[in-house]
């Protein structure tokens, strides 16, 4: 590989990986802004005390005004005294706080968050899961909207516009003056981040050949995990939630300014060819060829012939052919694959709360549980990296779903009879495998969906995963007794997902399907069948334009030249 070509390929690889860390910071902000409420108690209200006690101060006033519980001061109640003109009265009941709360702030980390800013405790504590659910709703809506935009306007425009929109929306969160403004701004901020995540995911995947698709995607996953691990350190430095939100927004602004340059993220030539945008495809492939191997003579004839063929095809000025996501509903194989993988992503995200709840007694500190969850995510990413390319996507997805279901059923039936160490072990295994189910379902879907509807189809599947994630804050609503039912339903769904995964095709080593016809031609092989490897990719290929694009160009030529070809607009 020529030295002149390694630098552009490295720049494009960094362009597909580095934004994941910044997007992960925006995602993980929800842990810091609306996390667990710090220890708190009511502020004493002297107006509620009888006249002889109103002169008290310090600890004496605290003892007279706030009830004492076994674990400390009452977090939500103040003493109530009978009205008496003389003598020292005794409290005859309790009532809610009237002068706000006093919070015991941690020595490290944020000194304020949404909970302390607007007193989201006691009667208002339901607003915390409301904020978390709203943010997840934003990610779900953003995934669906960005998927539609990817298939209509392109992967790169959707990514850049989403990243640019995230900057003012992030500033809106930091400058919010009331809780309702925070809800709206967090909803839109999550939608913008989801749009950037999805469009970058699709663009990065479509620049890869089969041997490298999994590795490139998992490296991006490790960048995402690195961003999550950076958040606690950034929180320690910022100390205030508004400053932390502003710092993450500035990082996103820097990304938007840098990624405006096309050299860091090119438009997907695969999508351009699939939608008959031949002139743009020719220019993009020419840029890839020149930057990948400008001094090589090995593939020059092949590159020149391919570019000449594309130029001749584009002379007729064919109209671009776009596809709507509703066309998936008229297919059989694509629709089946989408439903199964969307269901698996939903289960993997939703069942995780059944396991994380068992960690709370063993990990009382907020950041301890945070690091455990991020660590299990890293373990799941590493496991997929080591196994999915060797044994196939379907076999590993099946294995992870089985392990998730077994762990969930054992905890559901035997938690009260098992040792704490066994409960903790099953919970960690369940969290790890549920992470793997979600990640592999999304990646698997990106490989089996055809290019013409890959963005919209993957947006629906990613959106389904965020619907599953919303189960955690919903079951955390005070006085909610739906956790047991939630656990039963998701454990049953996991068993159903095991049966449905067997109906999926195997995408390992195969080129990405381009048209709806390609997607419909996928068949279910034996479980551990290893299909032959096929194409090569522009991002990591050693010589210029891969021969896969020659086949794509020939397919495009056949489609344009055939009068009987079905029109897919």
Coordinates of C-alpha atoms in Angstrom, one line a residue:
X1 CA 0.0 0.0 0.0
X2 CA 1.4 3.3 -1.0
X3 CA 2.3 5.8 1.7
X4 CA 0.2 8.4 0.0
X5 CA -2.9 6.3 0.3
X6 CA -2.6 5.3 3.9
X7 CA -3.2 8.8 5.2
X8 CA -6.5 9.4 3.5
X9 CA -7.8 6.0 4.6
X10 CA -6.7 6.7 8.1
X11 CA -8.5 10.0 8.0
X12 CA -11.7 8.4 6.7
X13 CA -11.5 5.7 9.4
X14 CA -11.1 8.4 12.1
X15 CA -14.0 10.3 10.5
X16 CA -16.2 7.2 11.0
X17 CA -15.1 6.5 14.5
X18 CA -14.2 9.7 16.4
X19 CA -17.7 11.2 16.4
X20 CA -19.0 8.2 18.3
X21 CA -17.2 9.4 21.5
X22 CA -18.8 12.8 21.3
X23 CA -22.3 11.3 20.7
X24 CA -21.7 8.9 23.6
X25 CA -21.1 11.9 25.9
X26 CA -24.4 13.4 24.8
X27 CA -26.1 10.0 25.4
X28 CA -24.6 9.5 28.8
X29 CA -25.5 13.0 30.0
X30 CA -28.8 11.5 31.1
X31 CA -27.0 9.6 33.8
X32 CA -25.5 12.7 35.2
X33 CA -28.3 15.2 34.8
X34 CA -31.2 13.1 36.0
X35 CA -29.4 10.4 38.0
X36 CA -30.2 9.2 41.5
X37 CA -31.3 11.9 43.9
X38 CA -28.6 12.7 46.5
X39 CA -29.5 12.2 50.2
X40 CA -31.8 15.0 51.3
X41 CA -34.1 16.3 54.1
X42 CA -36.6 19.0 54.6
X43 CA -35.4 22.5 55.6
X44 CA -36.8 23.4 59.0
X45 CA -39.7 25.8 58.9
X46 CA -39.9 27.9 62.1
X47 CA -43.4 29.1 61.2
X48 CA -44.7 25.5 61.8
X49 CA -43.2 25.4 65.4
X50 CA -44.9 26.7 68.5
X51 CA -43.7 30.1 69.7
X52 CA -41.3 28.8 72.4
X53 CA -39.4 26.7 69.9
X54 CA -39.0 29.3 67.2
X55 CA -35.9 30.7 68.8
X56 CA -34.0 27.4 68.4
X57 CA -31.2 27.1 65.9
X58 CA -28.8 24.5 64.5
X59 CA -29.2 20.9 65.6
X60 CA -31.9 21.8 68.2
X61 CA -34.1 23.3 65.5
X62 CA -33.5 20.3 63.3
X63 CA -34.6 17.9 66.0
X64 CA -37.7 19.9 66.8
X65 CA -38.7 20.3 63.1
X66 CA -37.7 17.1 61.2
X67 CA -38.7 13.6 62.2
X68 CA -35.8 11.2 62.9
X69 CA -36.0 7.8 61.1
X70 CA -33.8 4.7 61.4
X71 CA -31.6 5.7 58.5
X72 CA -31.4 9.4 59.2
X73 CA -33.6 12.4 58.9
X74 CA -37.0 12.1 57.1
X75 CA -36.6 13.2 53.5
X76 CA -40.1 14.4 52.9
X77 CA -41.8 15.2 56.2
X78 CA -41.8 18.0 58.8
X79 CA -43.4 17.8 62.3
X80 CA -46.8 19.5 62.8
X81 CA -47.6 21.0 66.2
X82 CA -51.0 21.8 67.7
X83 CA -51.9 25.5 68.1
X84 CA -51.3 26.5 71.7
X85 CA -50.6 29.8 73.3
X86 CA -48.6 28.6 76.2
X87 CA -46.4 25.7 77.2
X88 CA -44.2 23.3 75.1
X89 CA -46.4 21.3 72.8
X90 CA -45.5 17.9 71.4
X91 CA -45.9 17.2 67.7
X92 CA -49.3 15.7 66.8
X93 CA -48.4 14.6 63.2
X94 CA -46.3 15.2 60.2
X95 CA -46.8 17.0 56.8
X96 CA -44.9 17.8 53.6
X97 CA -41.9 20.1 53.4
X98 CA -42.7 23.8 53.0
X99 CA -39.3 25.5 52.6
X100 CA -37.5 23.2 50.2
X101 CA -34.8 20.6 50.8
X102 CA -31.3 20.4 52.0
X103 CA -29.1 18.1 49.9
X104 CA -26.0 16.2 51.0
X105 CA -23.8 16.7 48.0
X106 CA -21.1 14.3 47.0
X107 CA -17.4 15.2 47.5
X108 CA -16.7 14.4 43.8
X109 CA -18.8 14.7 40.7
X110 CA -21.6 17.2 40.0
X111 CA -22.6 19.5 42.8
X112 CA -26.0 20.1 41.2
X113 CA -28.2 18.3 38.7
X114 CA -31.8 18.5 37.5
X115 CA -33.0 16.9 40.8
X116 CA -31.4 19.6 43.0
X117 CA -32.2 22.4 40.5
X118 CA -35.9 21.9 40.6
X119 CA -36.4 19.8 43.7
X120 CA -37.5 16.6 41.9
X121 CA -37.9 14.7 45.1
X122 CA -40.8 13.5 47.2
X123 CA -44.1 14.5 45.6
X124 CA -42.2 15.6 42.4
X125 CA -39.9 12.6 42.0
X126 CA -42.1 11.2 39.2
X127 CA -40.7 14.0 37.0
X128 CA -37.3 12.2 36.9
X129 CA -38.5 9.1 35.0
X130 CA -40.7 11.5 32.9
X131 CA -37.5 13.4 31.9
X132 CA -35.7 10.1 31.1
X133 CA -38.6 8.7 29.1
X134 CA -38.9 12.0 27.2
X135 CA -35.2 11.9 26.3
X136 CA -35.5 8.3 25.1
X137 CA -38.5 9.3 23.1
X138 CA -36.4 11.9 21.4
X139 CA -33.8 9.2 20.4
X140 CA -36.5 7.0 19.0
X141 CA -38.1 9.8 16.9
X142 CA -34.7 11.0 15.8
X143 CA -33.7 7.5 14.6
X144 CA -36.9 7.1 12.6
X145 CA -36.7 10.7 11.1
X146 CA -32.9 10.4 10.3
X147 CA -33.5 7.0 8.7
X148 CA -36.0 8.5 6.3
X149 CA -33.6 11.4 5.6
X150 CA -30.7 9.1 4.9
X151 CA -32.6 7.3 2.1
X152 CA -33.9 10.5 0.6
X153 CA -31.1 13.0 0.9
X154 CA -28.1 10.9 1.6
X155 CA -26.0 9.7 4.6
X156 CA -23.6 12.6 4.8
X157 CA -26.2 15.4 4.7
X158 CA -28.3 13.7 7.4
X159 CA -25.2 13.3 9.6
X160 CA -24.0 16.9 9.2
X161 CA -27.4 18.5 9.6
X162 CA -28.1 16.4 12.7
X163 CA -24.8 17.3 14.3
X164 CA -25.3 21.0 13.5
X165 CA -28.8 21.0 15.0
X166 CA -27.5 19.3 18.2
X167 CA -25.4 22.4 19.0
X168 CA -28.2 25.0 19.5
X169 CA -30.5 22.3 21.1
X170 CA -27.7 21.4 23.6
X171 CA -27.3 25.1 24.5
X172 CA -31.1 25.2 25.0
X173 CA -30.8 22.5 27.6
X174 CA -28.0 24.3 29.4
X175 CA -29.9 27.6 29.4
X176 CA -33.3 26.2 30.4
X177 CA -35.2 28.3 32.9
X178 CA -37.8 25.8 34.0
X179 CA -38.4 22.1 34.0
X180 CA -40.8 22.1 31.0
X181 CA -38.2 23.8 28.9
X182 CA -35.7 21.1 29.9
X183 CA -38.2 18.4 28.8
X184 CA -38.6 19.9 25.4
X185 CA -35.0 20.7 24.8
X186 CA -33.9 17.3 25.9
X187 CA -36.4 15.7 23.6
X188 CA -35.1 17.6 20.6
X189 CA -31.4 17.2 21.7
X190 CA -31.9 13.4 21.9
X191 CA -33.5 13.4 18.4
X192 CA -30.5 15.3 16.9
X193 CA -28.0 13.0 18.5
X194 CA -29.9 9.9 17.3
X195 CA -29.9 11.3 13.8
X196 CA -26.2 11.8 13.8
X197 CA -25.6 8.3 15.3
X198 CA -27.8 6.5 12.8
X199 CA -26.6 8.3 9.6
X200 CA -22.9 7.8 10.7
X201 CA -23.6 4.1 11.4
X202 CA -25.1 3.6 7.9
X203 CA -22.4 5.6 6.1
X204 CA -19.6 3.8 7.9
X205 CA -21.0 0.4 7.2
X206 CA -21.5 1.0 3.5
X207 CA -17.8 1.9 3.0
X208 CA -16.8 -1.6 4.3
X209 CA -16.3 -5.0 2.7
X210 CA -17.5 -8.2 4.4
X211 CA -14.2 -9.1 6.1
X212 CA -14.0 -5.7 7.8
X213 CA -17.6 -4.7 8.4
X214 CA -17.8 -6.2 11.9
X215 CA -14.4 -5.0 13.0
X216 CA -15.0 -1.4 11.8
X217 CA -18.4 -1.3 13.5
X218 CA -17.1 -2.8 16.8
X219 CA -14.1 -0.3 16.9
X220 CA -16.7 2.4 16.6
X221 CA -18.5 0.7 19.5
X222 CA -15.3 1.0 21.6
X223 CA -15.1 4.7 20.7
X224 CA -18.6 5.0 22.0
X225 CA -17.7 3.2 25.3
X226 CA -14.6 5.5 25.6
X227 CA -17.0 8.5 25.4
X228 CA -19.1 7.1 28.2
X229 CA -16.1 6.5 30.4
X230 CA -15.0 10.1 29.8
X231 CA -18.3 11.5 31.2
X232 CA -17.5 11.0 35.0
X233 CA -14.2 12.7 34.6
X234 CA -15.8 15.6 32.8
X235 CA -18.5 15.8 35.5
X236 CA -15.8 16.1 38.1
X237 CA -14.2 19.0 36.2
X238 CA -17.4 20.8 35.5
X239 CA -19.2 20.4 38.9
X240 CA -22.4 22.0 37.7
X241 CA -24.9 20.4 35.3
X242 CA -25.2 23.5 33.1
X243 CA -21.5 23.7 32.7
X244 CA -21.3 20.0 31.9
X245 CA -24.1 20.3 29.3
X246 CA -22.3 23.3 27.8
X247 CA -19.0 21.5 27.6
X248 CA -20.5 18.5 25.8
X249 CA -22.3 20.9 23.4
X250 CA -19.0 22.6 22.6
X251 CA -17.4 19.3 21.8
X252 CA -20.3 18.6 19.4
X253 CA -19.8 22.0 17.9
X254 CA -16.2 21.2 17.3
X255 CA -17.1 18.0 15.6
X256 CA -19.7 19.8 13.4
X257 CA -17.0 22.3 12.3
X258 CA -14.5 19.6 11.5
X259 CA -16.9 17.1 9.8
X260 CA -18.2 19.8 7.5
X261 CA -15.1 18.8 5.4
X262 CA -16.1 16.1 3.0
X263 CA -12.7 14.4 3.3
X264 CA -13.6 13.1 6.7
X265 CA -16.9 11.5 5.7
X266 CA -17.8 10.9 2.0
X267 CA -21.2 10.2 0.7
X268 CA -21.9 6.5 0.3
X269 CA -21.1 5.5 -3.3
X270 CA -23.2 2.4 -2.7
X271 CA -26.3 4.4 -2.0
X272 CA -25.6 6.7 -4.9
X273 CA -25.3 3.8 -7.3
X274 CA -28.4 2.1 -5.9
X275 CA -30.5 5.2 -6.4
X276 CA -29.1 5.8 -9.9
X277 CA -27.2 9.1 -9.0
X278 CA -24.5 8.1 -11.4
X279 CA -22.7 11.4 -11.8
X280 CA -22.3 11.9 -8.1
X281 CA -21.3 8.3 -7.7
X282 CA -18.6 8.7 -10.4
X283 CA -17.2 11.8 -8.6
X284 CA -17.2 10.1 -5.2
X285 CA -15.5 6.9 -6.6
X286 CA -12.9 9.0 -8.4
X287 CA -12.1 10.8 -5.2
X288 CA -11.8 7.5 -3.4
X289 CA -9.5 6.1 -6.1
X290 CA -7.3 9.2 -6.1
X291 CA -6.9 9.3 -2.3
X292 CA -6.6 5.6 -1.8
X293 CA -3.8 4.8 -4.2
X294 CA -2.7 7.8 -6.2
X295 CA 0.7 6.3 -7.3
X296 CA -0.4 2.7 -7.9
X297 CA -0.5 1.3 -11.5
X298 CA -2.0 -2.1 -10.6
X299 CA -5.6 -1.0 -10.6
X300 CA -5.4 2.1 -12.8
X301 CA -6.8 0.3 -15.9
X302 CA -9.6 -1.2 -13.8
X303 CA -10.4 2.2 -12.2
X304 CA -10.4 4.1 -15.5
X305 CA -12.7 1.5 -17.1
X306 CA -15.1 1.7 -14.2
X307 CA -15.2 5.5 -14.1
X308 CA -15.6 5.6 -17.9
X309 CA -18.5 3.2 -17.7
X310 CA -20.2 5.3 -15.0
X311 CA -19.6 8.4 -17.1
X312 CA -21.2 6.8 -20.1
X313 CA -24.2 5.7 -18.0
X314 CA -24.6 9.2 -16.6
X315 CA -24.8 10.8 -20.1
X316 CA -28.4 9.9 -20.4
X317 CA -29.2 11.9 -17.2
X318 CA -31.2 9.1 -15.5
X319 CA -33.5 10.3 -12.8
X320 CA -32.7 9.3 -9.2
X321 CA -34.9 6.5 -7.9
X322 CA -35.7 6.8 -4.2
X323 CA -37.6 4.3 -2.2
X324 CA -40.1 4.8 0.7
X325 CA -40.0 2.8 3.9
X326 CA -43.6 1.6 3.3
X327 CA -42.2 -0.5 0.4
X328 CA -40.8 -2.8 3.1
X329 CA -44.4 -3.8 4.1
X330 CA -45.0 -5.1 0.6
X331 CA -42.1 -7.6 0.8
X332 CA -41.9 -10.9 2.5
X333 CA -38.3 -11.7 3.4
X334 CA -37.2 -8.1 4.1
X335 CA -40.3 -7.6 6.3
X336 CA -39.7 -10.8 8.2
X337 CA -36.1 -10.0 8.9
X338 CA -36.9 -6.5 10.0
X339 CA -39.6 -7.6 12.4
X340 CA -37.5 -10.4 14.0
X341 CA -34.4 -8.1 14.4
X342 CA -36.5 -5.2 15.7
X343 CA -38.1 -7.5 18.2
X344 CA -34.7 -8.8 19.3
X345 CA -33.3 -5.3 19.7
X346 CA -36.4 -4.4 21.7
X347 CA -36.0 -7.4 24.0
X348 CA -32.3 -6.8 24.5
X349 CA -32.8 -3.2 25.6
X350 CA -36.0 -3.8 27.6
X351 CA -34.9 -6.8 29.6
X352 CA -31.7 -5.1 30.9
X353 CA -33.6 -3.3 33.6
X354 CA -34.6 -6.7 35.1
X355 CA -30.8 -7.3 35.7
X356 CA -29.6 -3.9 36.7
X357 CA -32.2 -3.7 39.5
X358 CA -30.4 -6.6 41.2
X359 CA -27.1 -4.6 41.2
X360 CA -28.5 -1.7 43.4
X361 CA -28.0 -3.4 46.8
X362 CA -24.4 -4.4 45.9
X363 CA -23.4 -1.2 44.2
X364 CA -24.8 1.6 46.4
X365 CA -22.7 4.4 44.8
X366 CA -24.1 5.9 41.6
X367 CA -20.9 5.9 39.6
X368 CA -20.0 2.3 40.7
X369 CA -23.1 1.0 39.0
X370 CA -22.4 3.3 36.0
X371 CA -18.9 1.8 35.5
X372 CA -20.2 -1.7 35.9
X373 CA -22.8 -1.1 33.1
X374 CA -20.3 0.5 30.8
X375 CA -17.9 -2.4 31.6
X376 CA -20.5 -5.0 30.6
X377 CA -21.1 -3.1 27.4
X378 CA -17.4 -3.2 26.6
X379 CA -17.4 -7.0 27.4
X380 CA -20.3 -7.5 25.0
X381 CA -18.6 -5.6 22.3
X382 CA -15.4 -7.6 22.7
X383 CA -17.4 -10.9 22.7
X384 CA -19.1 -10.0 19.4
X385 CA -15.8 -9.0 17.9
X386 CA -14.2 -12.4 18.8
X387 CA -17.1 -14.6 17.9
X388 CA -19.5 -13.2 15.3
X389 CA -17.0 -13.2 12.4
X390 CA -15.9 -16.8 13.3
X391 CA -19.3 -18.5 13.9
X392 CA -21.7 -16.1 12.1
X393 CA -24.1 -13.4 13.1
X394 CA -27.2 -15.7 13.5
X395 CA -25.5 -18.3 15.7
X396 CA -24.0 -15.7 18.1
X397 CA -27.3 -13.7 18.3
X398 CA -29.1 -17.0 19.1
X399 CA -26.5 -17.8 21.8
X400 CA -26.8 -14.4 23.5
X401 CA -30.5 -14.5 23.4
X402 CA -30.6 -17.9 25.0
X403 CA -28.2 -16.8 27.8
X404 CA -30.3 -13.7 28.4
X405 CA -33.5 -15.7 28.6
X406 CA -32.0 -18.3 30.9
X407 CA -30.5 -15.7 33.3
X408 CA -33.8 -13.9 33.4
X409 CA -35.9 -17.0 34.1
X410 CA -33.5 -18.1 36.9
X411 CA -33.6 -14.7 38.6
X412 CA -37.4 -14.6 38.1
X413 CA -38.0 -18.0 39.8
X414 CA -35.1 -18.4 42.2
X415 CA -33.9 -15.0 43.4
X416 CA -35.1 -15.5 47.0
X417 CA -33.4 -19.0 47.2
X418 CA -30.0 -18.2 45.6
X419 CA -26.9 -16.8 47.2
X420 CA -26.2 -13.1 46.7
X421 CA -23.0 -14.0 44.7
X422 CA -25.0 -16.2 42.3
X423 CA -27.7 -13.5 41.9
X424 CA -25.0 -10.9 41.2
X425 CA -23.3 -13.2 38.7
X426 CA -26.5 -14.0 36.8
X427 CA -27.3 -10.3 36.7
X428 CA -23.9 -9.4 35.2
X429 CA -24.1 -12.2 32.7
X430 CA -27.7 -11.1 31.8
X431 CA -26.6 -7.4 31.3
X432 CA -23.7 -8.4 29.2
X433 CA -25.7 -10.7 26.9
X434 CA -28.5 -8.3 26.6
X435 CA -26.1 -5.6 25.4
X436 CA -24.8 -8.1 22.9
X437 CA -28.3 -8.9 21.7
X438 CA -29.1 -5.3 21.1
X439 CA -25.7 -4.4 19.3
X440 CA -25.8 -7.5 17.2
X441 CA -29.4 -7.2 16.2
X442 CA -28.8 -3.6 15.0
X443 CA -25.6 -4.7 13.1
X444 CA -27.3 -7.8 11.7
X445 CA -30.2 -5.6 10.4
X446 CA -27.8 -3.2 8.7
X447 CA -26.3 -6.1 6.7
X448 CA -29.6 -7.7 5.6
X449 CA -31.6 -4.6 4.7
X450 CA -31.1 -3.4 1.1
X451 CA -29.3 -0.2 0.5
X452 CA -32.3 1.6 -1.0
X453 CA -34.2 1.4 2.4
X454 CA -31.3 0.7 4.8
X455 CA -31.6 4.0 6.5
X456 CA -35.3 3.9 7.1
X457 CA -35.4 0.2 8.0
X458 CA -32.5 0.5 10.5
X459 CA -34.1 3.7 12.0
X460 CA -37.2 1.7 12.8
X461 CA -35.1 -1.1 14.4
X462 CA -33.0 1.3 16.4
X463 CA -36.1 3.1 17.5
X464 CA -37.5 -0.2 18.7
X465 CA -34.5 -0.6 20.9
X466 CA -35.1 2.8 22.5
X467 CA -38.7 1.8 23.2
X468 CA -37.3 -1.1 25.1
X469 CA -34.9 1.2 27.0
X470 CA -37.9 3.3 28.1
X471 CA -39.1 0.3 30.2
X472 CA -36.5 1.2 32.9
X473 CA -37.7 4.7 33.8
X474 CA -41.4 3.8 33.4
X475 CA -41.1 1.0 36.0
X476 CA -39.1 3.4 38.2
X477 CA -42.2 5.7 38.6
X478 CA -43.0 5.9 42.3
X479 CA -45.7 3.6 43.6
X480 CA -45.4 1.6 40.3
X481 CA -45.8 -2.2 41.0
X482 CA -45.3 -3.3 37.4
X483 CA -41.7 -4.6 37.8
X484 CA -42.7 -8.2 38.3
X485 CA -45.0 -8.2 35.3
X486 CA -42.3 -6.4 33.3
X487 CA -39.9 -9.2 34.2
X488 CA -42.3 -12.0 33.3
X489 CA -43.3 -10.4 29.9
X490 CA -39.7 -9.8 28.8
X491 CA -38.5 -13.2 29.9
X492 CA -41.3 -14.7 27.8
X493 CA -40.4 -12.5 24.9
X494 CA -36.8 -13.6 25.1
X495 CA -37.9 -17.3 24.6
X496 CA -40.0 -16.2 21.7
X497 CA -37.1 -14.3 20.2
X498 CA -35.0 -17.5 20.4
X499 CA -37.4 -19.3 18.1
X500 CA -37.8 -16.5 15.6
X501 CA -34.0 -15.9 15.2
X502 CA -33.7 -19.3 13.6
X503 CA -35.7 -17.9 10.6
X504 CA -33.0 -15.3 9.8
X505 CA -30.5 -15.6 6.9
X506 CA -26.8 -15.4 7.5
X507 CA -25.0 -12.2 6.3
X508 CA -21.4 -13.1 7.2
X509 CA -19.1 -12.7 4.3
X510 CA -21.8 -11.6 1.9
X511 CA -22.0 -8.3 0.0
X512 CA -24.7 -5.9 1.1
X513 CA -28.0 -6.2 -0.8
X514 CA -28.6 -3.2 -3.0
X515 CA -32.2 -3.4 -4.2
X516 CA -35.4 -4.8 -2.8
X517 CA -35.0 -7.8 -5.1
X518 CA -31.6 -8.5 -3.6
X519 CA -33.1 -8.4 -0.1
X520 CA -35.9 -10.7 -1.1
X521 CA -33.4 -13.3 -2.5
X522 CA -31.7 -13.9 0.9
X523 CA -32.2 -17.5 2.1
X524 CA -31.8 -19.2 5.5
X525 CA -28.7 -21.5 5.4
X526 CA -27.8 -24.1 8.0
X527 CA -27.0 -22.6 11.4
X528 CA -23.2 -22.8 11.3
X529 CA -22.8 -22.4 7.5
X530 CA -20.0 -20.1 6.4
X531 CA -20.9 -18.3 3.2
X532 CA -18.1 -17.4 0.7
X533 CA -16.5 -14.0 1.1
X534 CA -17.2 -11.6 -1.7
X535 CA -16.5 -7.9 -2.1
X536 CA -13.9 -5.4 -0.9
X537 CA -14.2 -1.9 0.3
X538 CA -13.0 1.6 -0.4
X539 CA -12.2 2.4 3.3
X540 CA -9.6 -0.3 3.9
X541 CA -9.0 -1.8 0.4
X542 CA -5.3 -1.8 -0.6
X543 CA -5.9 -0.7 -4.2
X544 CA -8.3 2.1 -5.2
X545 CA -11.8 1.2 -6.1
X546 CA -13.0 -2.3 -5.2
X547 CA -14.3 -4.7 -7.8
X548 CA -17.6 -4.8 -5.9
X549 CA -18.4 -1.4 -7.3
X550 CA -17.8 -2.8 -10.8
X551 CA -20.6 -5.2 -10.1
X552 CA -22.8 -2.4 -8.8
X553 CA -22.1 -0.4 -11.9
X554 CA -23.0 -3.3 -14.1
X555 CA -26.2 -3.9 -12.1
X556 CA -27.1 -0.3 -12.5
X557 CA -26.5 -0.4 -16.2
X558 CA -28.7 -3.5 -16.5
X559 CA -31.4 -1.9 -14.5
X560 CA -31.4 1.3 -16.6
X561 CA -31.2 -0.5 -19.9
X562 CA -33.9 -3.0 -19.3
X563 CA -37.3 -1.9 -20.4
X564 CA -39.0 -4.6 -18.3
X565 CA -37.2 -3.7 -15.2
X566 CA -39.7 -2.9 -12.4
X567 CA -39.8 0.8 -11.5
X568 CA -39.1 1.1 -7.8
X569 CA -39.9 4.7 -7.2

